[in-house]
Coordinates of C-alpha atoms and ligand atoms in Angstrom, one line a residue:
M1 CA 26.8 -16.5 -7.3
K2 CA 23.0 -16.1 -7.3
K3 CA 21.8 -13.0 -5.4
V4 CA 18.5 -12.2 -3.8
Q5 CA 18.0 -9.1 -1.8
F6 CA 15.6 -8.2 1.0
T7 CA 13.3 -5.3 1.7
E8 CA 12.5 -5.0 5.4
T9 CA 8.8 -3.9 6.0
V10 CA 8.6 -3.7 9.8
M11 CA 8.0 0.1 9.8
R12 CA 5.4 0.1 7.1
D13 CA 3.5 -3.0 5.9
A14 CA 4.2 -5.2 9.0
N15 CA 3.1 -2.3 11.2
Q16 CA 0.1 -1.7 9.0
S17 CA -0.9 -5.4 8.7
L18 CA -0.5 -6.4 12.3
M19 CA -1.3 -3.3 14.3
A20 CA -3.3 -0.9 12.1
T21 CA -0.2 1.3 11.5
R22 CA -0.1 2.5 15.1
L23 CA 3.7 2.2 15.7
P24 CA 5.0 5.5 16.9
Y25 CA 8.4 6.8 15.8
A26 CA 9.7 6.7 19.4
D27 CA 9.3 2.9 19.5
F28 CA 11.9 2.3 16.8
E29 CA 14.1 5.4 16.8
E30 CA 16.8 3.7 18.8
I31 CA 17.3 0.7 16.4
L32 CA 17.5 2.7 13.2
P33 CA 21.4 3.2 13.3
V34 CA 21.6 -0.6 13.7
M35 CA 19.2 -1.4 10.9
D36 CA 21.3 0.9 8.7
K37 CA 24.0 -1.7 8.9
A38 CA 21.9 -4.8 8.1
G39 CA 22.5 -4.8 4.3
Y40 CA 18.9 -4.6 3.2
Y41 CA 18.0 -3.8 -0.4
S42 CA 15.7 -1.2 1.1
V43 CA 13.6 -0.4 4.2
E44 CA 9.9 0.2 3.5
C45 CA 9.1 2.9 6.0
W46 CA 6.7 5.4 4.6
G47 CA 3.6 5.8 2.5
G48 CA 0.6 3.4 2.5
A49 CA -1.4 4.2 5.7
T50 CA 1.6 5.6 7.7
F51 CA 0.9 9.2 6.6
D52 CA -2.7 9.2 7.6
S53 CA -2.0 7.3 10.8
C54 CA 0.7 9.7 11.9
L55 CA -1.6 12.7 11.6
R56 CA -4.8 11.0 12.8
Y57 CA -3.7 8.8 15.6
L58 CA -0.1 9.3 16.6
G59 CA 0.1 13.1 16.7
E60 CA 3.2 12.9 14.5
D61 CA 4.2 14.9 11.5
P62 CA 4.7 12.3 8.8
W63 CA 7.3 14.4 7.0
E64 CA 9.3 14.9 10.2
R65 CA 9.2 11.2 10.8
L66 CA 10.6 10.6 7.4
R67 CA 13.4 13.1 7.9
N68 CA 14.3 11.6 11.2
I69 CA 14.5 8.1 9.7
R70 CA 16.6 9.5 6.9
A71 CA 19.0 11.1 9.4
K72 CA 19.4 7.9 11.4
M73 CA 19.8 5.7 8.3
P74 CA 22.0 7.5 5.8
N75 CA 23.2 4.4 4.1
T76 CA 20.0 2.4 3.5
R77 CA 17.5 3.0 0.7
L78 CA 14.3 4.3 2.1
Q79 CA 11.2 3.1 0.3
M80 CA 7.6 4.2 0.2
L81 CA 4.3 2.9 -1.3
L82 CA 2.3 5.3 -3.5
R83 CA -1.1 4.8 -5.0
G84 CA -0.4 6.5 -8.3
Q85 CA -2.7 9.4 -9.0
N86 CA -4.5 8.7 -5.6
L87 CA -1.2 9.4 -3.7
L88 CA -2.0 8.0 -0.2
G89 CA -5.8 8.2 -0.4
Y90 CA -8.6 7.0 -2.6
K91 CA -9.4 10.0 -4.8
H92 CA -7.7 11.4 -7.9
Y93 CA -5.5 14.4 -7.1
H94 CA -4.6 17.0 -9.6
D95 CA -1.3 16.6 -11.5
D96 CA 0.4 19.5 -9.7
V97 CA -0.4 18.0 -6.4
V98 CA 1.0 14.6 -7.4
E99 CA 4.1 16.2 -8.7
K100 CA 4.7 18.3 -5.5
F101 CA 4.0 15.3 -3.3
V102 CA 6.7 13.3 -5.1
E103 CA 9.1 16.2 -5.1
L104 CA 8.7 16.6 -1.3
S105 CA 8.9 12.8 -0.7
I106 CA 12.3 12.7 -2.4
K107 CA 13.4 16.0 -0.7
N108 CA 12.6 14.6 2.7
G109 CA 14.4 11.3 2.2
I110 CA 12.7 8.8 0.0
D111 CA 14.9 6.8 -2.4
I112 CA 12.5 4.2 -3.8
I113 CA 8.9 5.0 -4.8
R114 CA 6.8 2.0 -5.4
I115 CA 3.9 3.1 -7.5
F116 CA 0.7 1.1 -8.1
D117 CA -3.0 1.5 -9.1
A118 CA -5.7 -0.7 -7.6
L119 CA -7.1 -1.5 -11.0
N120 CA -3.7 -1.7 -12.8
D121 CA -4.9 1.2 -14.9
F122 CA -1.4 2.4 -15.7
R123 CA -2.6 5.9 -16.9
N124 CA -2.8 6.5 -13.1
L125 CA 0.9 6.0 -12.7
G126 CA 2.1 8.4 -15.4
T127 CA 2.2 11.7 -13.5
A128 CA 3.8 10.1 -10.5
L129 CA 6.5 8.4 -12.6
E130 CA 7.3 11.6 -14.6
S131 CA 7.6 13.5 -11.3
V132 CA 10.0 10.9 -9.9
K133 CA 12.1 11.2 -13.0
K134 CA 12.0 15.0 -12.7
Y135 CA 13.2 15.2 -9.1
A136 CA 15.3 12.0 -9.0
T137 CA 18.7 12.0 -7.3
S138 CA 21.4 9.5 -8.0
R139 CA 19.7 7.1 -5.4
T140 CA 16.2 7.4 -6.6
I141 CA 14.4 4.4 -8.1
A142 CA 10.9 4.4 -9.7
S143 CA 9.4 1.0 -9.1
G144 CA 6.3 0.0 -11.1
C145 CA 4.0 -2.2 -9.2
I146 CA 1.2 -4.5 -10.2
S147 CA -1.8 -5.4 -8.0
Y148 CA -1.9 -9.2 -8.2
T149 CA -5.2 -11.0 -8.4
Q150 CA -6.7 -14.2 -9.8
S151 CA -9.5 -14.3 -12.3
P152 CA -10.2 -15.9 -15.7
V153 CA -8.7 -12.8 -17.4
H154 CA -5.6 -12.5 -15.2
T155 CA -3.3 -15.0 -17.1
V156 CA 0.5 -15.2 -17.0
D157 CA 0.5 -13.6 -20.5
K158 CA -1.5 -10.7 -19.2
Y159 CA 0.9 -10.0 -16.4
V160 CA 3.9 -10.3 -18.7
E161 CA 2.2 -7.8 -21.0
M162 CA 1.7 -5.4 -18.0
C163 CA 5.4 -5.7 -17.0
K164 CA 6.5 -4.9 -20.5
N165 CA 4.2 -1.8 -20.5
L166 CA 5.7 -0.7 -17.1
V167 CA 9.2 -1.0 -18.5
K168 CA 8.2 0.8 -21.6
M169 CA 6.9 3.6 -19.5
G170 CA 10.3 4.0 -17.8
F171 CA 10.0 2.1 -14.5
E172 CA 13.4 0.8 -13.4
T173 CA 12.2 -2.2 -11.3
L174 CA 9.0 -4.3 -11.3
C175 CA 7.0 -5.4 -8.3
L176 CA 4.2 -8.0 -8.0
K177 CA 2.1 -7.0 -5.1
D178 CA 0.0 -9.9 -3.7
M179 CA -1.9 -8.1 -1.0
A180 CA -4.2 -11.0 -0.2
G181 CA -1.4 -13.5 0.0
T182 CA -3.2 -15.8 -2.4
M183 CA -0.4 -16.3 -4.9
S184 CA 0.5 -20.0 -4.9
P185 CA 4.0 -21.5 -5.4
Y186 CA 2.9 -22.8 -8.8
E187 CA 1.6 -19.4 -9.8
A188 CA 4.8 -17.7 -8.6
E189 CA 7.0 -20.1 -10.6
H190 CA 5.1 -19.4 -13.9
L191 CA 4.8 -15.7 -13.3
I192 CA 8.3 -15.0 -12.4
K193 CA 9.8 -17.2 -15.1
G194 CA 7.5 -15.6 -17.7
I195 CA 8.3 -12.0 -16.5
K196 CA 12.0 -12.6 -16.3
D197 CA 12.1 -14.1 -19.8
A198 CA 10.3 -11.0 -21.1
V199 CA 12.0 -8.2 -19.3
G200 CA 15.6 -9.5 -19.1
D201 CA 17.7 -7.5 -16.7
V202 CA 15.0 -5.4 -15.1
P203 CA 14.9 -6.4 -11.4
V204 CA 11.7 -8.2 -10.3
I205 CA 10.4 -7.9 -6.7
L206 CA 7.8 -10.1 -5.0
H207 CA 5.6 -8.7 -2.3
T208 CA 3.3 -11.1 -0.6
H209 CA 1.6 -11.8 2.8
C210 CA 1.5 -14.8 5.0
T211 CA -2.3 -14.5 5.5
T212 CA -3.2 -17.9 3.8
G213 CA 0.0 -19.7 4.9
M214 CA 1.6 -19.9 1.4
A215 CA 4.2 -17.1 1.5
Y216 CA 7.3 -19.1 2.4
M217 CA 6.6 -21.7 -0.4
T218 CA 5.7 -19.0 -2.8
L219 CA 8.8 -16.9 -2.1
T220 CA 11.0 -20.0 -2.3
K221 CA 9.6 -20.9 -5.7
A222 CA 9.9 -17.3 -6.8
I223 CA 13.6 -17.3 -5.8
E224 CA 14.1 -20.5 -7.7
S225 CA 12.5 -18.9 -10.7
G226 CA 14.7 -15.8 -10.7
V227 CA 13.1 -13.1 -8.5
D228 CA 15.6 -10.4 -7.5
V229 CA 14.2 -8.9 -4.3
I230 CA 11.7 -10.2 -1.7
D231 CA 9.8 -8.3 1.0
T232 CA 10.1 -9.7 4.5
A233 CA 9.5 -8.5 8.1
T234 CA 11.8 -9.0 11.1
S235 CA 10.5 -12.3 12.6
C236 CA 8.6 -11.0 15.6
F237 CA 6.6 -8.8 13.3
S238 CA 6.2 -11.5 10.6
N239 CA 3.6 -14.1 9.7
G240 CA -0.2 -13.8 10.0
T241 CA -1.4 -10.9 7.8
S242 CA 2.2 -9.6 7.6
Q243 CA 5.2 -10.7 5.5
A244 CA 7.4 -13.8 5.8
A245 CA 10.2 -13.6 8.4
T246 CA 13.5 -11.9 7.4
E247 CA 15.8 -14.2 9.4
T248 CA 14.0 -17.4 8.4
M249 CA 14.3 -16.6 4.7
F250 CA 17.9 -15.5 5.2
Y251 CA 18.7 -18.8 6.9
A252 CA 17.1 -20.9 4.1
M253 CA 18.8 -18.9 1.3
Q254 CA 22.2 -19.2 3.0
Q255 CA 22.1 -23.0 2.7
Y256 CA 21.5 -22.7 -1.0
G257 CA 24.6 -20.5 -1.3
I258 CA 22.4 -17.5 -2.3
E259 CA 24.0 -14.2 -1.6
T260 CA 21.7 -11.8 0.3
G261 CA 23.9 -9.0 1.4
L262 CA 22.4 -9.3 4.9
D263 CA 24.5 -9.3 8.1
E264 CA 23.2 -12.2 10.3
K265 CA 24.2 -10.6 13.6
V266 CA 22.5 -7.3 12.7
I267 CA 19.2 -8.8 11.5
N268 CA 19.0 -10.8 14.8
Q269 CA 19.7 -7.7 16.8
V270 CA 16.9 -6.0 15.0
N271 CA 14.5 -8.8 15.9
D272 CA 15.7 -8.7 19.6
F273 CA 14.9 -5.0 19.7
F274 CA 11.4 -5.3 18.3
K275 CA 10.3 -8.3 20.5
P276 CA 9.4 -6.2 23.6
V277 CA 7.9 -3.6 21.3
K278 CA 5.6 -6.2 19.8
Q279 CA 4.8 -7.6 23.3
K280 CA 3.7 -4.2 24.4
Y281 CA 1.0 -4.1 21.7
V282 CA -0.1 -7.7 22.2
D283 CA -0.6 -6.8 25.9
S284 CA -2.5 -3.6 25.1
G285 CA -4.8 -5.5 22.7
L286 CA -3.7 -3.4 19.7
I287 CA -2.3 -6.5 18.0
N288 CA -5.2 -8.9 17.6
P289 CA -4.1 -12.6 17.9
K290 CA -6.3 -13.2 14.8
S291 CA -4.0 -11.1 12.6
M292 CA -1.1 -13.3 13.7
A293 CA -2.7 -16.6 12.7
T294 CA -3.0 -18.4 9.4
D295 CA -6.4 -18.2 7.7
S296 CA -6.8 -20.4 4.6
Q297 CA -10.4 -19.2 4.0
A298 CA -9.3 -16.9 1.3
L299 CA -8.1 -19.9 -0.8
V300 CA -11.3 -21.8 -0.2
Y301 CA -13.7 -18.9 -1.0
K302 CA -11.4 -16.9 -3.4
V303 CA -12.1 -13.8 -1.4
P304 CA -9.5 -11.9 0.6
G305 CA -9.7 -12.5 4.4
G306 CA -10.6 -8.9 5.3
M307 CA -13.4 -8.8 2.8
L308 CA -14.9 -12.0 4.1
S309 CA -14.9 -10.8 7.7
N310 CA -16.5 -7.6 6.6
M311 CA -19.2 -9.5 4.8
I312 CA -19.9 -11.7 7.8
A313 CA -20.1 -8.6 10.1
N314 CA -22.6 -6.9 7.6
L315 CA -24.7 -10.0 7.5
K316 CA -24.7 -10.4 11.3
D317 CA -25.7 -6.8 11.7
M318 CA -28.7 -7.4 9.5
N319 CA -29.5 -10.7 11.1
A320 CA -29.1 -12.4 7.7
M321 CA -26.3 -15.0 8.3
D322 CA -28.7 -17.5 6.6
K323 CA -27.8 -15.7 3.4
F324 CA -24.1 -16.3 3.8
D325 CA -23.7 -19.0 1.2
E326 CA -25.8 -17.1 -1.3
A327 CA -23.7 -13.9 -0.7
L328 CA -20.5 -15.8 -1.1
L329 CA -21.6 -17.1 -4.6
E330 CA -22.7 -13.6 -5.5
I331 CA -19.3 -12.0 -5.0
P332 CA -17.6 -13.7 -8.0
A333 CA -20.7 -12.9 -10.1
V334 CA -20.6 -9.2 -9.2
R335 CA -16.8 -9.2 -9.8
K336 CA -17.4 -10.6 -13.2
D337 CA -20.0 -7.9 -14.0
L338 CA -17.5 -5.3 -13.0
G339 CA -14.8 -6.7 -15.3
Y340 CA -12.8 -8.6 -12.7
P341 CA -11.2 -5.8 -10.6
P342 CA -8.5 -6.8 -8.2
L343 CA -10.2 -7.2 -4.8
V344 CA -8.4 -4.5 -2.9
T345 CA -9.6 -1.4 -1.2
P346 CA -11.8 0.3 -2.3
L347 CA -12.9 -2.3 -4.9
S348 CA -13.2 -5.1 -2.4
Q349 CA -15.7 -3.1 -0.3
M350 CA -17.6 -2.1 -3.4
V351 CA -17.9 -5.6 -4.7
G352 CA -18.7 -7.1 -1.3
N353 CA -21.4 -4.6 -0.4
Q354 CA -23.1 -4.8 -3.8
A355 CA -23.1 -8.6 -3.5
V356 CA -24.7 -8.5 -0.1
T357 CA -27.2 -5.9 -1.3
N358 CA -28.1 -8.0 -4.3
V359 CA -28.8 -11.0 -2.1
L360 CA -30.7 -9.2 0.7
V361 CA -32.9 -7.2 -1.7
G362 CA -33.6 -10.5 -3.6
E363 CA -33.1 -8.9 -7.0
R364 CA -29.8 -8.3 -8.6
Y365 CA -28.9 -4.6 -9.0
K366 CA -32.3 -3.4 -7.9
N367 CA -30.3 -1.1 -5.6
I368 CA -27.0 0.0 -6.9
S369 CA -24.5 1.7 -4.7
N370 CA -23.1 5.1 -5.6
E371 CA -19.6 3.6 -5.6
V372 CA -20.6 1.0 -8.2
K373 CA -22.3 3.8 -10.3
N374 CA -19.1 5.9 -10.2
Y375 CA -17.1 2.9 -11.1
F376 CA -19.2 2.4 -14.3
K377 CA -18.9 6.1 -15.0
G378 CA -15.1 5.5 -15.2
E379 CA -14.1 7.4 -12.0
Y380 CA -11.8 4.6 -10.8
G381 CA -10.2 3.9 -14.2
I382 CA -10.5 1.2 -16.8
S383 CA -11.6 -2.3 -15.7
P384 CA -9.3 -5.2 -16.4
A385 CA -11.9 -6.9 -18.6
P386 CA -15.1 -5.4 -20.3
V387 CA -17.9 -4.7 -17.8
D388 CA -21.3 -6.3 -18.2
K389 CA -23.1 -4.4 -21.1
G390 CA -26.6 -4.7 -19.6
L391 CA -25.5 -3.3 -16.3
Q392 CA -23.6 -0.5 -18.0
E393 CA -26.7 0.5 -19.9
K394 CA -28.8 0.4 -16.8
I395 CA -26.4 2.8 -15.0
L396 CA -25.3 5.0 -17.9
G397 CA -28.4 4.9 -20.1
A398 CA -28.6 3.4 -23.6
G399 CA -25.3 4.0 -25.5
G400 CA -23.7 5.6 -22.4
Q401 CA -19.9 5.4 -22.2
P402 CA -17.6 5.9 -19.2
V403 CA -15.8 9.3 -19.1
D404 CA -12.1 9.6 -18.9
C405 CA -11.8 11.2 -15.4
R406 CA -8.0 11.4 -15.8
I407 CA -8.3 14.1 -18.5
E408 CA -10.9 16.1 -16.7
D409 CA -9.2 15.8 -13.4
S410 CA -5.6 16.5 -14.1
R411 CA -5.4 20.3 -14.6
R412 CA -2.4 22.1 -13.2
T413 CA -4.1 25.0 -11.5
G414 CA -2.4 25.5 -8.2
E415 CA -5.9 25.8 -6.7
D416 CA -5.4 23.1 -4.1
F417 CA -2.4 24.9 -2.7
E418 CA -4.3 28.2 -2.6
K419 CA -7.1 26.5 -0.8
A420 CA -4.7 25.0 1.7
K421 CA -3.0 28.3 2.4
K422 CA -6.4 29.9 3.0
A423 CA -7.6 27.2 5.3
L424 CA -4.5 26.9 7.4
G425 CA -3.3 30.5 7.6
D426 CA -0.3 30.8 10.0
L427 CA -0.8 27.1 11.0
A428 CA 1.1 26.2 7.8
E429 CA 4.8 26.8 8.0
T430 CA 6.1 24.7 5.1
E431 CA 5.0 23.3 1.8
E432 CA 4.9 19.9 3.6
D433 CA 2.2 21.3 6.0
L434 CA 0.1 22.4 3.0
M435 CA 0.5 19.0 1.4
S436 CA -0.6 17.3 4.6
W437 CA -3.8 19.4 4.5
I438 CA -4.4 18.7 0.8
C439 CA -4.2 14.9 1.5
F440 CA -6.0 14.8 4.8
P441 CA -7.6 18.2 5.5
K442 CA -9.3 17.5 8.9
Q443 CA -6.5 15.4 10.3
A444 CA -3.8 17.8 9.2
E445 CA -5.6 20.8 10.6
D446 CA -6.1 19.2 14.0
F447 CA -2.5 18.1 14.1
L448 CA -1.1 21.5 13.1
K449 CA -3.4 23.2 15.7
S450 CA -2.1 21.0 18.5
R451 CA 1.5 21.5 17.3
K452 CA 1.0 25.3 17.6
E453 CA -0.6 25.0 21.0
K454 CA 2.3 22.8 22.2
R455 CA 4.9 25.3 20.9
E456 CA 3.1 28.2 22.6
Q457 CA 3.1 26.3 25.9
V458 CA 6.8 25.7 25.6
V459 CA 7.3 29.4 25.0
K460 CA 5.2 30.3 28.0
Y461 CA 7.1 27.9 30.2
T462 CA 10.4 29.2 29.0
I463 CA 9.3 32.8 29.7
E464 CA 8.0 31.9 33.2
E465 CA 11.3 30.1 34.0
A466 CA 13.3 33.1 32.9
Ligands
LIG501 CO1 1.3 -5.4 1.4

């Protein structure tokens, strides 16, 4: 019998896509033992923006949150999203930091680490992958993830080649990550068939978003074409900029006689639990109705939805909405000059801002942003296709070549941990505290200070009571 398994994303991507990752642990704690019985392939519950959001907005220790989820869900694989050498941020960390982060993630409860790089520069996945292998338990899975995008150079053959490379590196599963939700059913069919033909038994996972309205068709075609795992969100946290609905996909698969491993009663119970949670954030305004709607603009303009709204906001700010059409045409031109990077953070902002600048200044690349300069210097990795030679020369000088930041940047010095110890003093009680500071210094310090204050208050009250 054909089998397709489900990854439930309500705690991570659905939370991140619909409500800016503001879902506190207390809001879902009660349902975790129930979710543990659902029969998911995995639950994506950590990584991405959850770490930063815990420290910055929720006053939660992300590590403690993970340990709590682990304790309440002993039987389900817990999954996280990791941005390769950038961990959960946008800069390159030293190799010893990446290794320790992976070690602590596994130690605190993560089973599946899905690792990607915004540019698909797989050198940025190497250290994280080696670390996963080094600290792996019998449940650990290293999943190699590709940022999906469309461009003249992103052909099926190119994606198949990428998948082969990831398998060669030692990844045990492969994931296509369509963050903009622009993968069509046609594309899914050809990609999944091509990849499955090339990699044989390696499980292939599809991660997409409903943003443009295509996700259900695309997932269905992917399933017909042999995909092994799909990412979905419990239905009240599905659709819009989030994933397709778990129960809906389950229902459809059942009629085809496809085995999912899911318990229908349990997945409905999970949805019933989250309904009032969602309503609370609709009422408070944290969930914007816009994020729950379908927006096909990304298909029309070939620009991810978030990038388009950013550009419109920028143009409005500068009273230059009359330049909208021109700016829209300039985006693909800038993207071509940069060698067709996938339009994800931070590349989407970089390309969008440079396009708007080019149009507003009235001369292309008269002003070049520091981010674009750094990109040409090689600080973000290798571009998917060669960059524009003229522009490269303008930025790096005649004969200038990008440097390999990976080599310069990957020393194992322990210096970051020393810095963290010095900065935090007795605020740091564990390696996890130090790691929080290395990743998000200001947010971690504020959080650890308030944790200390709260504890001292508790001690004071206890003494007074006695
Ligand atoms: Co996503």
